Amino acid sequence: MKPLASDRAFLLLLAAVLAVALLLIISIATPFGLSAYLSNAIGQLAAFAVLALSLDLIWGYLGILSLGHGLFFGIGGYVVAMHLLKHSYEVTGRVPDFMQFMGWSEFPFYWAGFGFFPYALLMMVAVVLLISGVFGYVSFRSRVGGVYFAIITQALVYVAMLLMFRNDSGFGGNNGMTGFAVVFGWPIGLNGVVIAMAAGSVLVLGMTLLGCRMLLGSRFGILMIAARDDEVRLRTLGYETLRLKLVVWCLSALIAALAGMLYVPQVGIINPRLLAPELSLEIAVWVAIGGRGHLIGAVIGAVLVNAVKFWLSTAAPELWPFILSGLIVLVVLVFPNGLIDLAKLKLARPMGVQRLSSETPELR
Amino acid sequence: MRRLLVAAVFAIAACAPSLSMAGEAERADLIGKLCGDATSLGDGGRALTGIAADGSPDERAWAALIARAVLDRKLSCDSKGAVVVSSEGSLDVFTHAQRTASEQSRSPLLSLKNRALFETAEAALALRTAPDAARRSAALRALERQASSMPEHLFEAAAEQENGPGLKAQMTAVAQAAALNSADPVKRIAALARIAATPDRRALTQVRALIADPAYAANPELKRAVDAAISTIGRGIATGDVLATLYNGLSFASILFMAAIGLAVIFGLMGVINLAQGELIMIGGYVTWLVQEAMRHLVPGLLDWYLIVAIPVVFLVTAAIGIGLEAILLRHLYRRPLMSLLATWAVSLFLINLVRVTFGTQNLNFVTPFYVTGGVPVIGDFIFTWNRMFAIVFAVLTLALTWGLMRLTPLGLNIRAVTQNRTMAGCIGIPVRRVDMMAFGLGSGLAGLAGLALAPIYSVNPQMGQNFIIDSFMVVVLGGVGTIVGTVVAALGIGQVNVLIEPLWGAVAAKVIVLLMIIAFLQWRPEGLFAIKGRRK
Amino acid sequence: MSMFSRRSFLQATGLTAAAFATPVGTPAIIRSAHAASGTVKLGCLFSSSGTMANIEGRLNHVVRMAADEINAKGGVNGRTIEVTVSDPASDWPLYAQVGKQMLEQDKVAALFGCWTSVSRKSVLPVVEQANGLLFYPLHFEGDENSKNIVYVNSPPASSVLPAVDYLMGEDGVSAKRFFMLGSDYVWPRTINKQLKGYWKSKGIPETAWKEEYVPLGFSNFQTLVNQIRAFADQGGGKPIVVLTVVGSSIPDFLREFANQGIKATDVPVLGLDMVEADLEGLNTEPLVGHLNCWAYLQNAKSAANAAFLKQWADYVKAKNVPFKGDVAIDPMISAYDAVHLWAMAAAKANSFDVPEVRKAFAGLSFDCPSGYKLGMTAENNYVSRGVFIGSVNEKQGFDVLWQSKDASKPVPFSPYG
C-alpha cells in the first residue's frame, strides 16, 4: 500500500470529510451554514459510510464477504437505544411504550445499568466480541469460506431479526424503540443537538478512515492482503491466518456496531427492520458500487447510493428500486471493480501486484 | 336438476289442493316466524327440523325448499307473507303462483346461531327428501356430529325409507350413535361402540361427559363400555396426531424441496447463488394466473383444469427467463460468484418491482378447482387437505422428472459432468457454456413450477418470493451442493423438525431453532450432508 | 479499460458533491418548498409498496379524491388543496423520515397517514416535535392521546368490545372460550391484553382462553388451525377465534381454515382487521358467517353511502386508479372523513395554523357515508363513530349484522388492563 503522504485520493477524501465536519460545527453556533434537516441527512450518511468501511475492511482487504453485517450494526443501534430509553426514563420517569403494551411495570433484568453510558458501551463491546468471536472462530477454523460463509451470515442476521421481532424478547419487539427524549443530558429535538450529533458522526467517520488507513499501511495490512490473495501460501509460510482473520473480523464487527451507535440517535427510532437480510445485502452493494478494496470507494459508494435513495424516496418513490437494480447491473458488468477504482488504475502507478485485476480471485 | 325438483314439488303441491286447513295454518305460522326477529327465526329453524322428523312427505318437500331459500337469502318477506326467488322466477310460498315481492320486502339475515339451526334443518330435510344419494350422504355426514341432539326417530325414519344398502347401514349406525343419551342402557352401549368407531376430540368430549352421568356409577356394564370407549378414542386421537404431524411435515418439505431444487442444480453446476429464485417462483404463480385468465375467456368450461394446462406454459416461460438471464447477465460473470450474487439480487429487485408496477400489489384471485379444495378426515383429528396433497404429489413428480433427466438424458449427463469437474468436461468436448445455459433454464423452470404448485396454498403477490429465499438456501447448503438426494433429505429433515417444534414454542421459535441447528451443523461439516467428494479448500 | 481516465475520477467526485447538493437544490426545482399563494399542501403517509401496499395504497387516492371534491367547491379559505403523496414502503422508520421531510421541508398543513400502530408510533415523536397534525384513519388500540394526532377511527371500546359482547351474548353464540390469534406487534398485543382484563372482570377463568402470535406476513397456518380445532373440541362452552392478524395473513388463514372444513357455525372467527379487500382473492362460500367490526361497511344502507360509492367508482375509472372501483373499506371512508374534518376546521378557524385548527375541532359535525353523524369535542382529538358488526357473505363482502343506534362517545383509555 502506498505511504499515506502520497496517497492523493485518500487525502482528498479525508480533507473533504473534515471540511464537512467544520461546516457542521459552524452551523451549530451560527445561523449560517446547513439546516438541521440537511445536517441530519449528512449525519446519517456518515454513519452508513462507517458501516461500509467496516465491510470493506474484511471484504476488500481480507476477501471475506459477510452479508450479515447488519447484525452488528443492529447490536450497536439497540445498545444505544437501550441507553437512551433508560436514561430518558431516569430523567423523565416516563415508561417506554413497549413495556406499557406488554403490561410490564419493570424493566427486564438485562436492562439494569444501561442508563450509565460507559456501562452500555462496555456491554456493546462485550456482546459484539462474543458473537463475532464465537462465530468467526468456529467458521474460520472449519475453513468455511466463500459463498457458504456469505449465506450463513445472511441466515444469522435473519435469525436475529426473527428474534427481535418477538415482542416478548424485551427489546421493543416489532414496534422497536422510539421516544428518546434526552441524549447525554441534552434534549434530542433541539436543532443544535441534531447538528452536533451530525458533526460528531462526521468526525468519527474521519477518525475511522484514518485509523483503517493506518492499520492497512502497517505490516498487518500487508498480511491481510496476502491472506486475501492466497491464504494457503501464507499459511505455508508459517503465518497463523486463523488469528489474523479473527482479529480483523472482530474489529470490523466493532466498527459496524459503532456505526449503529451513530445512526440510531439521529433517526430517533430503532426497529428490527434494520436486521432485515436485504439491508445487509445493500451494504455489500454500496461497497461494490463504490469500489471494493479502497477505503475511499466504500465511503463514496455508501454516500452516493444513500443520498440518491433519500432524494428519490420523496421525489419519485416508484423509481428507486429500478434505479438501484440498474446501478448494480451497471457496476457489475461495466465497472467490474467499482466506480472509483477504474479511475484509480489510470491515475496511480500500480506497484508490484496488480491488486484488483480480474484474475484475482475475489472469493475463496 | 334443481329445476326439475322445484317443478316436481310444485306440481305435486298443485295437484294436491287437499292440504288440510290445519296444515295451512301451520305453514302460515312458520312463515310468520321466519319473517320475524332473530328469536322467532331461531324458532322457525327448530320447527323446520321438527318437520324433517315428523312431517308428511309434502310438508317435508315444502320445508326443504324454504330452508334452502333462507340459507341462500332467496326468501323475501313482505306484507302478504313471503316469496321464494328460484330459477322459475319469484313464487309465493303458499300458492306457488308467480308473484313479485312488494316494495318493503326484506330477506331475513341469519345470525350465526340461527345459521347453525338452519344448516341443521336443511341437512335434516335433505336427508329425508333429496332424490340424489350423494346429497343424502353429505347431509348424513353433516348431521352425524350432532346426532345426539337430533330428534331420535329422525335417523331411523330416514333409514327406513332409504333404498341404497350402504347408505341405509350408515344411517342405522348414526341412529344408534344418536341414542347416547337415551334411557335404555343397551342402546347407550351400542351408541358408545358406534361413537368410538370414529374417534376424534369431539367424540372424546361427548363420551367423557358421561362420567358425570349417574348411570355411569350405577351400571357397571355401562362403566366398562365408557372406559373402553375412552381408551379407544384416545388411541385414535394419538394416531391421528402423529399422522397429522407427519403430513404437515411432508407438506412443508415438499414446498421447500420445490423451491430449492432449481437452486441446487444451478448452484451445483455454476456456483452461482441465484437470489432471483424466489422471484422466479413468484413469476410462476403469475403465469399460472395468466393461464387461468386466458382459459376463462377462451374455454370457460375447462377452467378447473387450468393448473394442469399451466404446467408446460409456466415451465417454458420461466425457463426462457432463466436462459435470458444467463445469456445477458451471468455469462459475463463467469468465475465471479460474488458479483453474480449481487447481479441476481439486482434482478430480483427489478422483477419484484416490475410485477408490482404491472399487476399491482394485491393478491391474485385464483379459482380453486375441486381437486384442491377441502379435505378428507382420516382418523382422529387428522384431515387430509387436498391442496397440500397436490403440492406433495407435484413435488414427487418434479423429483422423478428431475432425477430422470439427470440420469437418463444426455443433457443430464453433461450437467453432472460439468458439476463434477468443469475444466475437464470442457477438455473432453462438452459444450460447457451451453450446458450452463440449459441448466440455468432448467433450474428456473423448476422454480416456476414451484410457484404453480404453491398458488392454491399461499397468496400470490409480488412479495411472495422473499419468504422462500433463506429457507431454500439452507436446504441446498445443508443437503450438499449439486445433489438431488441431498436436497430431498435436507428438505424432509428441515420440514419435519420445523413442524415438530412449532406446536411447542410457536412458529418463530421453530424457524430460529432450525436455522441455528443448520448453522451449527455447517460449521462442523461445511460441505453438507451428501456432497460430491472433493478437496476441502 | 483504457477508455476510463482522470475524467471519470473527476466525474465521480463531482457526482458525490452533487449528491450532497441535490437535497438542497431539489426542493426548489421538484417540489415547491412553501405553498405558492393560492394553494395549501396536505401530505399522505401511505405505502404503495411492501406488505401494506394493497390496503394502504388506496388511501392515497381517496385523499386526492376528497381534495378534488373540496377544490371543486372553492377550496379552503380561498386556497386550493394540493396533495403530496409519498411511499414509506411499509418500512416503519421511513414513515418517520418522510413525515419529517413533509412537515419541515414541504411545510404541509396536515398529514394523513399510517395504518399499523407501529407506523403511527414512529411518526408520533416527529409530529409532536414539529407541532404538526396527523389524521390517523384506522381503528386501533387506544391508550394514547396526543394533541398532535387526530384519531379518526375507533378505540377498542367502540370497535372490539361491541363485537365481543355480541358473540358472548344470547343473540350471538353465547361464546365462553376464546382463541386469540394475532400478528406480533403492538395492536394485537394491546387488544388481547384489554380483552383478557375484560373477561377477568366478567369472571371468566384463565383456562377459557389461549393466546398465540405469529410474525407479520406469516402464511403457513396449518399447525395453528389444527391447534384451533383441538381447542374447540375440548368442550366447556362455545369457542370463538379472535383474529388480530393483519395484511396478507388474513386470506392465508381463512383459506386454511376453510380447507380444514371448519365452518363459521362451528367456530366463528371475529376478524378485527378483516376488510372487504382481504376477501378479494378468496372463495367465500365456506367462510359465510365470520364476523368483523368497523365504523363502516360497504353494505351500509344510506344515501350518503350510495353517493360515496358512486363517486369512488367514477373516480377510479376517470383517473385510472389501480384498485377496484367496487370495493370500499372503512379506512377509505375514514380518510375521506378526515380530509373533510380538516377542511371544516380550517374554514372555521380561518387559518391553517395547527393550534388554531385544533381549537376549531370542538363541536365539528360531519355526515359520514356510513350514515352516522361524526362529532368532535373539545376534550380530546377523538372522533365519535358508529359501530357496525359485519358477517361474511358469498359475494366477498360483509352483510350488516348489527349496527349501533348512534355515534357513541369514544373512550381513549381502556378500563380493562
PDB file of N, CA and C in Angstrom, chain B residues 250-288:
ATOM      1  N   LEU B 250     -44.403 -33.384   5.841  1.00  0.00           N
ATOM      2  CA  LEU B 250     -44.226 -33.765   4.441  1.00  0.00           C
ATOM      3  C   LEU B 250     -44.652 -32.637   3.526  1.00  0.00           C
ATOM      4  N   SER B 251     -45.745 -31.996   3.882  1.00  0.00           N
ATOM      5  CA  SER B 251     -46.238 -30.900   3.066  1.00  0.00           C
ATOM      6  C   SER B 251     -45.237 -29.746   3.047  1.00  0.00           C
ATOM      7  N   PHE B 252     -44.741 -29.352   4.213  1.00  0.00           N
ATOM      8  CA  PHE B 252     -43.762 -28.270   4.281  1.00  0.00           C
ATOM      9  C   PHE B 252     -42.501 -28.666   3.521  1.00  0.00           C
ATOM     10  N   ALA B 253     -42.107 -29.940   3.682  1.00  0.00           N
ATOM     11  CA  ALA B 253     -40.905 -30.419   2.998  1.00  0.00           C
ATOM     12  C   ALA B 253     -41.073 -30.356   1.492  1.00  0.00           C
ATOM     13  N   SER B 254     -42.267 -30.697   1.010  1.00  0.00           N
ATOM     14  CA  SER B 254     -42.464 -30.673  -0.440  1.00  0.00           C
ATOM     15  C   SER B 254     -42.344 -29.257  -0.973  1.00  0.00           C
ATOM     16  N   ILE B 255     -42.840 -28.294  -0.190  1.00  0.00           N
ATOM     17  CA  ILE B 255     -42.722 -26.892  -0.611  1.00  0.00           C
ATOM     18  C   ILE B 255     -41.256 -26.476  -0.636  1.00  0.00           C
ATOM     19  N   LEU B 256     -40.536 -26.812   0.427  1.00  0.00           N
ATOM     20  CA  LEU B 256     -39.114 -26.476   0.482  1.00  0.00           C
ATOM     21  C   LEU B 256     -38.361 -27.125  -0.667  1.00  0.00           C
ATOM     22  N   PHE B 257     -38.691 -28.387  -0.923  1.00  0.00           N
ATOM     23  CA  PHE B 257     -37.996 -29.097  -1.974  1.00  0.00           C
ATOM     24  C   PHE B 257     -38.174 -28.409  -3.315  1.00  0.00           C
ATOM     25  N   MET B 258     -39.417 -28.091  -3.630  1.00  0.00           N
ATOM     26  CA  MET B 258     -39.652 -27.484  -4.934  1.00  0.00           C
ATOM     27  C   MET B 258     -38.987 -26.124  -5.066  1.00  0.00           C
ATOM     28  N   ALA B 259     -38.971 -25.372  -3.977  1.00  0.00           N
ATOM     29  CA  ALA B 259     -38.312 -24.069  -4.045  1.00  0.00           C
ATOM     30  C   ALA B 259     -36.806 -24.234  -4.191  1.00  0.00           C
ATOM     31  N   ALA B 260     -36.269 -25.316  -3.620  1.00  0.00           N
ATOM     32  CA  ALA B 260     -34.817 -25.451  -3.561  1.00  0.00           C
ATOM     33  C   ALA B 260     -34.199 -26.234  -4.695  1.00  0.00           C
ATOM     34  N   ILE B 261     -34.961 -27.083  -5.368  1.00  0.00           N
ATOM     35  CA  ILE B 261     -34.328 -27.987  -6.338  1.00  0.00           C
ATOM     36  C   ILE B 261     -33.689 -27.218  -7.489  1.00  0.00           C
ATOM     37  N   GLY B 262     -34.388 -26.172  -7.945  1.00  0.00           N
ATOM     38  CA  GLY B 262     -33.809 -25.391  -9.027  1.00  0.00           C
ATOM     39  C   GLY B 262     -32.502 -24.753  -8.602  1.00  0.00           C
ATOM     40  N   LEU B 263     -32.520 -24.246  -7.380  1.00  0.00           N
ATOM     41  CA  LEU B 263     -31.331 -23.613  -6.828  1.00  0.00           C
ATOM     42  C   LEU B 263     -30.189 -24.617  -6.723  1.00  0.00           C
ATOM     43  N   ALA B 264     -30.526 -25.849  -6.323  1.00  0.00           N
ATOM     44  CA  ALA B 264     -29.497 -26.861  -6.133  1.00  0.00           C
ATOM     45  C   ALA B 264     -28.803 -27.155  -7.447  1.00  0.00           C
ATOM     46  N   VAL B 265     -29.584 -27.285  -8.514  1.00  0.00           N
ATOM     47  CA  VAL B 265     -28.990 -27.576  -9.819  1.00  0.00           C
ATOM     48  C   VAL B 265     -28.046 -26.462 -10.234  1.00  0.00           C
ATOM     49  N   ILE B 266     -28.523 -25.221 -10.099  1.00  0.00           N
ATOM     50  CA  ILE B 266     -27.721 -24.081 -10.566  1.00  0.00           C
ATOM     51  C   ILE B 266     -26.470 -23.902  -9.715  1.00  0.00           C
ATOM     52  N   PHE B 267     -26.655 -23.997  -8.417  1.00  0.00           N
ATOM     53  CA  PHE B 267     -25.524 -23.780  -7.535  1.00  0.00           C
ATOM     54  C   PHE B 267     -24.479 -24.865  -7.709  1.00  0.00           C
ATOM     55  N   GLY B 268     -24.964 -26.093  -7.872  1.00  0.00           N
ATOM     56  CA  GLY B 268     -24.022 -27.190  -8.028  1.00  0.00           C
ATOM     57  C   GLY B 268     -23.215 -27.038  -9.304  1.00  0.00           C
ATOM     58  N   LEU B 269     -23.882 -26.572 -10.311  1.00  0.00           N
ATOM     59  CA  LEU B 269     -23.227 -26.507 -11.604  1.00  0.00           C
ATOM     60  C   LEU B 269     -22.286 -25.330 -11.711  1.00  0.00           C
ATOM     61  N   MET B 270     -22.770 -24.175 -11.336  1.00  0.00           N
ATOM     62  CA  MET B 270     -22.006 -22.966 -11.634  1.00  0.00           C
ATOM     63  C   MET B 270     -21.539 -22.227 -10.404  1.00  0.00           C
ATOM     64  N   GLY B 271     -21.907 -22.701  -9.255  1.00  0.00           N
ATOM     65  CA  GLY B 271     -21.526 -21.977  -8.057  1.00  0.00           C
ATOM     66  C   GLY B 271     -22.203 -20.621  -7.947  1.00  0.00           C
ATOM     67  N   VAL B 272     -23.245 -20.430  -8.719  1.00  0.00           N
ATOM     68  CA  VAL B 272     -23.941 -19.138  -8.663  1.00  0.00           C
ATOM     69  C   VAL B 272     -25.064 -19.223  -7.653  1.00  0.00           C
ATOM     70  N   ILE B 273     -25.065 -18.299  -6.732  1.00  0.00           N
ATOM     71  CA  ILE B 273     -26.216 -18.200  -5.833  1.00  0.00           C
ATOM     72  C   ILE B 273     -27.240 -17.347  -6.540  1.00  0.00           C
ATOM     73  N   ASN B 274     -28.371 -17.923  -6.842  1.00  0.00           N
ATOM     74  CA  ASN B 274     -29.368 -17.187  -7.599  1.00  0.00           C
ATOM     75  C   ASN B 274     -30.375 -16.559  -6.652  1.00  0.00           C
ATOM     76  N   LEU B 275     -30.142 -15.299  -6.283  1.00  0.00           N
ATOM     77  CA  LEU B 275     -31.051 -14.646  -5.370  1.00  0.00           C
ATOM     78  C   LEU B 275     -32.373 -14.293  -6.027  1.00  0.00           C
ATOM     79  N   ALA B 276     -32.462 -14.485  -7.343  1.00  0.00           N
ATOM     80  CA  ALA B 276     -33.729 -14.209  -8.010  1.00  0.00           C
ATOM     81  C   ALA B 276     -34.632 -15.435  -8.023  1.00  0.00           C
ATOM     82  N   GLN B 277     -34.223 -16.507  -7.357  1.00  0.00           N
ATOM     83  CA  GLN B 277     -35.009 -17.742  -7.363  1.00  0.00           C
ATOM     84  C   GLN B 277     -36.414 -17.503  -6.837  1.00  0.00           C
ATOM     85  N   GLY B 278     -36.531 -16.780  -5.739  1.00  0.00           N
ATOM     86  CA  GLY B 278     -37.850 -16.511  -5.173  1.00  0.00           C
ATOM     87  C   GLY B 278     -38.739 -15.784  -6.166  1.00  0.00           C
ATOM     88  N   GLU B 279     -38.123 -14.877  -6.913  1.00  0.00           N
ATOM     89  CA  GLU B 279     -38.915 -14.112  -7.875  1.00  0.00           C
ATOM     90  C   GLU B 279     -39.349 -14.992  -9.045  1.00  0.00           C
ATOM     91  N   LEU B 280     -38.529 -15.977  -9.387  1.00  0.00           N
ATOM     92  CA  LEU B 280     -38.951 -16.905 -10.446  1.00  0.00           C
ATOM     93  C   LEU B 280     -40.145 -17.723  -9.966  1.00  0.00           C
ATOM     94  N   ILE B 281     -40.145 -18.070  -8.668  1.00  0.00           N
ATOM     95  CA  ILE B 281     -41.309 -18.746  -8.108  1.00  0.00           C
ATOM     96  C   ILE B 281     -42.530 -17.848  -8.249  1.00  0.00           C
ATOM     97  N   MET B 282     -42.334 -16.590  -7.916  1.00  0.00           N
ATOM     98  CA  MET B 282     -43.436 -15.628  -7.984  1.00  0.00           C
ATOM     99  C   MET B 282     -43.931 -15.492  -9.419  1.00  0.00           C
ATOM    100  N   ILE B 283     -43.022 -15.445 -10.368  1.00  0.00           N
ATOM    101  CA  ILE B 283     -43.435 -15.335 -11.764  1.00  0.00           C
ATOM    102  C   ILE B 283     -44.190 -16.583 -12.185  1.00  0.00           C
ATOM    103  N   GLY B 284     -43.775 -17.742 -11.673  1.00  0.00           N
ATOM    104  CA  GLY B 284     -44.529 -18.964 -11.944  1.00  0.00           C
ATOM    105  C   GLY B 284     -45.967 -18.813 -11.498  1.00  0.00           C
ATOM    106  N   GLY B 285     -46.152 -18.237 -10.317  1.00  0.00           N
ATOM    107  CA  GLY B 285     -47.503 -18.012  -9.819  1.00  0.00           C
ATOM    108  C   GLY B 285     -48.283 -17.078 -10.726  1.00  0.00           C
ATOM    109  N   TYR B 286     -47.636 -16.005 -11.160  1.00  0.00           N
ATOM    110  CA  TYR B 286     -48.323 -15.034 -12.008  1.00  0.00           C
ATOM    111  C   TYR B 286     -48.665 -15.613 -13.370  1.00  0.00           C
ATOM    112  N   VAL B 287     -47.754 -16.415 -13.931  1.00  0.00           N
ATOM    113  CA  VAL B 287     -48.053 -17.035 -15.235  1.00  0.00           C
ATOM    114  C   VAL B 287     -49.236 -17.990 -15.099  1.00  0.00           C
ATOM    115  N   THR B 288     -49.284 -18.698 -13.973  1.00  0.00           N
ATOM    116  CA  THR B 288     -50.433 -19.577 -13.727  1.00  0.00           C
ATOM    117  C   THR B 288     -51.725 -18.777 -13.753  1.00  0.00           C
TER     118      THR B 288
END
